[in-house]
mmCIF file of C-alpha atoms and ligand atoms in Angstrom:
data_model
loop_
_atom_site.group_PDB
_atom_site.id
_atom_site.type_symbol
_atom_site.label_atom_id
_atom_site.label_comp_id
_atom_site.label_asym_id
_atom_site.label_seq_id
_atom_site.Cartn_x
_atom_site.Cartn_y
_atom_site.Cartn_z
ATOM 1 C CA MET A 30 12.299 -11.465 -25.384
ATOM 2 C CA ALA A 31 13.915 -11.070 -21.863
ATOM 3 C CA ASP A 32 12.169 -14.249 -19.100
ATOM 4 C CA SER A 33 12.845 -12.428 -16.031
ATOM 5 C CA VAL A 34 11.817 -9.249 -14.509
ATOM 6 C CA GLN A 35 13.062 -6.153 -16.077
ATOM 7 C CA ASP A 36 12.127 -2.247 -15.662
ATOM 8 C CA HIS A 37 9.247 -1.939 -17.869
ATOM 9 C CA MET A 38 7.679 -5.386 -18.197
ATOM 10 C CA VAL A 39 4.410 -5.974 -17.132
ATOM 11 C CA VAL A 40 4.510 -8.216 -14.479
ATOM 12 C CA LYS A 41 0.964 -10.555 -12.861
ATOM 13 C CA LEU A 42 2.190 -11.106 -9.563
ATOM 14 C CA ASP A 43 0.486 -13.440 -7.060
ATOM 15 C CA TYR A 44 0.929 -12.856 -2.987
ATOM 16 C CA THR A 45 -0.134 -13.224 0.397
ATOM 17 C CA LEU A 46 0.832 -10.649 2.552
ATOM 18 C CA MET A 47 1.680 -11.438 6.776
ATOM 19 C CA ILE A 48 2.119 -9.287 9.140
ATOM 20 C CA GLU A 49 3.996 -10.899 12.300
ATOM 21 C CA GLY A 50 2.694 -14.166 11.121
ATOM 22 C CA GLU A 51 -1.198 -13.158 10.222
ATOM 23 C CA ILE A 52 -2.751 -12.970 6.946
ATOM 24 C CA MET A 53 -3.251 -9.531 5.459
ATOM 25 C CA GLU A 54 -4.224 -9.461 2.342
ATOM 26 C CA SER A 55 -3.803 -12.475 -0.552
ATOM 27 C CA THR A 56 -4.600 -12.642 -4.078
ATOM 28 C CA ALA A 57 -5.204 -16.479 -3.525
ATOM 29 C CA ASP A 58 -8.867 -15.894 -3.584
ATOM 30 C CA GLY A 59 -8.780 -13.626 -6.613
ATOM 31 C CA GLU A 60 -7.037 -12.123 -9.366
ATOM 32 C CA PRO A 61 -3.208 -11.444 -9.472
ATOM 33 C CA ILE A 62 -1.848 -7.386 -9.042
ATOM 34 C CA GLU A 63 -0.516 -6.371 -12.433
ATOM 35 C CA PHE A 64 1.640 -3.621 -12.658
ATOM 36 C CA ILE A 65 4.600 -2.308 -14.557
ATOM 37 C CA GLN A 66 8.114 -2.858 -12.943
ATOM 38 C CA GLY A 67 10.384 0.115 -12.505
ATOM 39 C CA THR A 68 7.495 2.586 -12.089
ATOM 40 C CA GLY A 69 7.097 3.150 -8.562
ATOM 41 C CA GLN A 70 3.109 1.358 -8.571
ATOM 42 C CA ILE A 71 4.486 -1.171 -5.848
ATOM 43 C CA ILE A 72 6.141 -0.690 -2.911
ATOM 44 C CA PRO A 73 9.738 -0.219 -3.261
ATOM 45 C CA GLY A 74 10.986 -3.257 -1.328
ATOM 46 C CA LEU A 75 8.348 -5.459 -3.496
ATOM 47 C CA GLU A 76 9.431 -4.230 -6.410
ATOM 48 C CA ASP A 77 13.422 -4.525 -5.716
ATOM 49 C CA ALA A 78 12.941 -8.133 -4.957
ATOM 50 C CA LEU A 79 11.618 -8.691 -8.108
ATOM 51 C CA TYR A 80 14.186 -8.187 -10.243
ATOM 52 C CA GLY A 81 15.585 -11.674 -12.370
ATOM 53 C CA MET A 82 12.535 -13.329 -11.138
ATOM 54 C CA LYS A 83 11.117 -15.786 -13.495
ATOM 55 C CA VAL A 84 7.457 -17.226 -14.547
ATOM 56 C CA GLY A 85 6.272 -19.514 -11.872
ATOM 57 C CA GLU A 86 9.203 -18.612 -9.393
ATOM 58 C CA LYS A 87 7.987 -18.089 -5.865
ATOM 59 C CA LYS A 88 9.966 -16.554 -3.075
ATOM 60 C CA THR A 89 9.349 -15.257 0.547
ATOM 61 C CA ILE A 90 10.646 -12.062 1.609
ATOM 62 C CA GLU A 91 10.761 -9.680 4.507
ATOM 63 C CA ILE A 92 10.471 -6.213 4.209
ATOM 64 C CA GLN A 93 11.556 -3.053 6.445
ATOM 65 C CA PRO A 94 9.150 -0.215 7.038
ATOM 66 C CA GLU A 95 11.217 1.933 5.121
ATOM 67 C CA LYS A 96 11.107 0.281 1.910
ATOM 68 C CA ALA A 97 7.428 -0.582 2.752
ATOM 69 C CA TYR A 98 5.050 1.901 4.445
ATOM 70 C CA GLY A 99 6.956 4.210 6.101
ATOM 71 C CA ILE A 100 8.316 4.176 9.700
ATOM 72 C CA TYR A 101 6.131 4.899 12.262
ATOM 73 C CA ASP A 102 5.755 8.958 13.110
ATOM 74 C CA PRO A 103 4.571 9.502 16.800
ATOM 75 C CA ASP A 104 4.135 13.284 15.735
ATOM 76 C CA SER A 105 1.892 12.308 13.113
ATOM 77 C CA GLN A 106 -1.007 12.520 15.412
ATOM 78 C CA GLU A 107 -3.431 15.352 16.045
ATOM 79 C CA ALA A 108 -6.655 16.301 18.708
ATOM 80 C CA ALA A 109 -9.489 17.813 16.676
ATOM 81 C CA LYS A 110 -12.761 19.356 18.508
ATOM 82 C CA LYS A 111 -15.722 16.544 17.402
ATOM 83 C CA ASP A 112 -18.039 19.474 16.588
ATOM 84 C CA GLU A 113 -15.860 20.506 13.526
ATOM 85 C CA PHE A 114 -17.312 17.000 12.339
ATOM 86 C CA SER A 115 -20.429 16.856 10.519
ATOM 87 C CA GLU A 116 -22.889 14.679 13.042
ATOM 88 C CA GLU A 117 -22.813 11.944 10.001
ATOM 89 C CA ILE A 118 -19.686 10.832 10.647
ATOM 90 C CA PRO A 119 -19.486 8.231 13.540
ATOM 91 C CA LEU A 120 -16.577 9.574 15.667
ATOM 92 C CA ASP A 121 -15.774 6.027 17.350
ATOM 93 C CA VAL A 122 -11.869 4.844 17.947
ATOM 94 C CA GLY A 123 -10.861 2.406 14.874
ATOM 95 C CA THR A 124 -12.731 4.613 11.972
ATOM 96 C CA PHE A 125 -11.460 6.088 9.152
ATOM 97 C CA LEU A 126 -11.555 9.389 7.744
ATOM 98 C CA ASP A 127 -10.520 11.288 4.808
ATOM 99 C CA LEU A 128 -9.905 15.006 5.568
ATOM 100 C CA ARG A 129 -8.969 17.767 3.586
ATOM 101 C CA ASP A 130 -5.863 19.853 4.372
ATOM 102 C CA ASP A 131 -5.758 23.569 3.801
ATOM 103 C CA GLU A 132 -4.636 23.009 0.408
ATOM 104 C CA GLY A 133 -7.644 20.888 -0.474
ATOM 105 C CA GLU A 134 -5.405 17.629 -0.570
ATOM 106 C CA VAL A 135 -6.900 14.823 0.777
ATOM 107 C CA LEU A 136 -5.384 13.042 3.628
ATOM 108 C CA SER A 137 -6.451 9.603 5.241
ATOM 109 C CA ALA A 138 -6.588 9.417 9.240
ATOM 110 C CA GLN A 139 -7.558 7.038 11.514
ATOM 111 C CA ILE A 140 -9.281 8.060 15.470
ATOM 112 C CA ILE A 141 -7.553 6.478 17.452
ATOM 113 C CA ALA A 142 -8.549 7.962 20.471
ATOM 114 C CA ALA A 143 -11.866 9.868 21.775
ATOM 115 C CA ASP A 144 -13.083 11.461 24.587
ATOM 116 C CA GLU A 145 -16.506 13.817 25.111
ATOM 117 C CA ASP A 146 -15.580 16.791 22.996
ATOM 118 C CA THR A 147 -12.228 15.957 21.006
ATOM 119 C CA VAL A 148 -10.870 12.733 19.130
ATOM 120 C CA THR A 149 -7.196 11.721 18.341
ATOM 121 C CA LEU A 150 -6.599 11.634 14.821
ATOM 122 C CA ASP A 151 -3.610 9.512 13.540
ATOM 123 C CA PHE A 152 -2.164 10.132 10.051
ATOM 124 C CA ASN A 153 0.205 7.538 9.774
ATOM 125 C CA HIS A 154 -0.809 4.769 7.165
ATOM 126 C CA PRO A 155 -2.253 2.120 9.043
ATOM 127 C CA LEU A 156 1.164 -0.078 7.914
ATOM 128 C CA ALA A 157 3.598 2.477 9.058
ATOM 129 C CA GLY A 158 6.232 0.993 10.979
ATOM 130 C CA LYS A 159 5.370 -2.883 10.280
ATOM 131 C CA VAL A 160 7.842 -5.521 8.905
ATOM 132 C CA LEU A 161 5.842 -7.136 5.964
ATOM 133 C CA THR A 162 6.189 -10.798 4.800
ATOM 134 C CA PHE A 163 5.069 -11.216 1.495
ATOM 135 C CA GLU A 164 4.474 -14.681 -0.381
ATOM 136 C CA ILE A 165 5.381 -14.329 -3.872
ATOM 137 C CA THR A 166 4.771 -15.950 -7.563
ATOM 138 C CA ILE A 167 5.119 -14.488 -10.652
ATOM 139 C CA SER A 168 2.347 -15.629 -12.831
ATOM 140 C CA ALA A 169 3.105 -13.718 -15.872
ATOM 141 C CA LEU A 170 5.265 -11.552 -17.354
ATOM 142 C CA ARG A 171 5.496 -9.929 -20.668
ATOM 143 C CA PRO A 172 6.733 -6.765 -21.816
ATOM 144 C CA ALA A 173 5.053 -3.209 -21.264
ATOM 145 C CA THR A 174 3.478 -2.080 -25.133
ATOM 146 C CA PRO A 175 4.394 1.725 -25.796
ATOM 147 C CA GLU A 176 0.726 2.656 -24.760
ATOM 148 C CA GLU A 177 0.667 1.057 -21.438
ATOM 149 C CA LEU A 178 4.408 3.102 -20.599
ATOM 150 C CA ASP A 179 2.979 6.045 -22.310
ATOM 151 C CA HIS A 180 0.073 5.665 -20.114
ATOM 152 C CA GLY A 181 2.173 4.535 -16.516
ATOM 153 C CA HIS A 182 -0.278 1.284 -16.089
ATOM 154 C CA ALA A 183 -1.135 -1.822 -17.481
ATOM 155 C CA HIS A 184 -4.041 -2.635 -20.155
HETATM 156 ZN ZN1 ZN B 203 -4.635 3.262 -20.002
#
């Protein structure tokens, strides 16, 4: 059995995510995340960094936006009339909305500006354009079962 991270292994990973020195997320207060390596379940830069790591091994890695949540696209903003929204939705700056496009696809957007009649929606991922620093530890490792590979997730 392989003792380091390769494709189609179930990885249990503890991590702390920092952006510009500030902790954004951490598994320290909960359970490690679990996923099948090589199946794109985590961001590409993190997946790349894991290959060859062994159980118990720690690393600090920096991931550029291109290998994380993408570069920030300033054209990915749109103005919308406030009266197009249901009155129950608070249209405050900072609010995240799930919107449906013409094809019925759900898009997430954040309100980044608002005036009397209109809001400006930003469709970029909240972490787009950010350099991510991860402190990672492999907490467990095993080969995925055929059933897990078939389902595309760890059991
Ligand atoms: Zn399943």
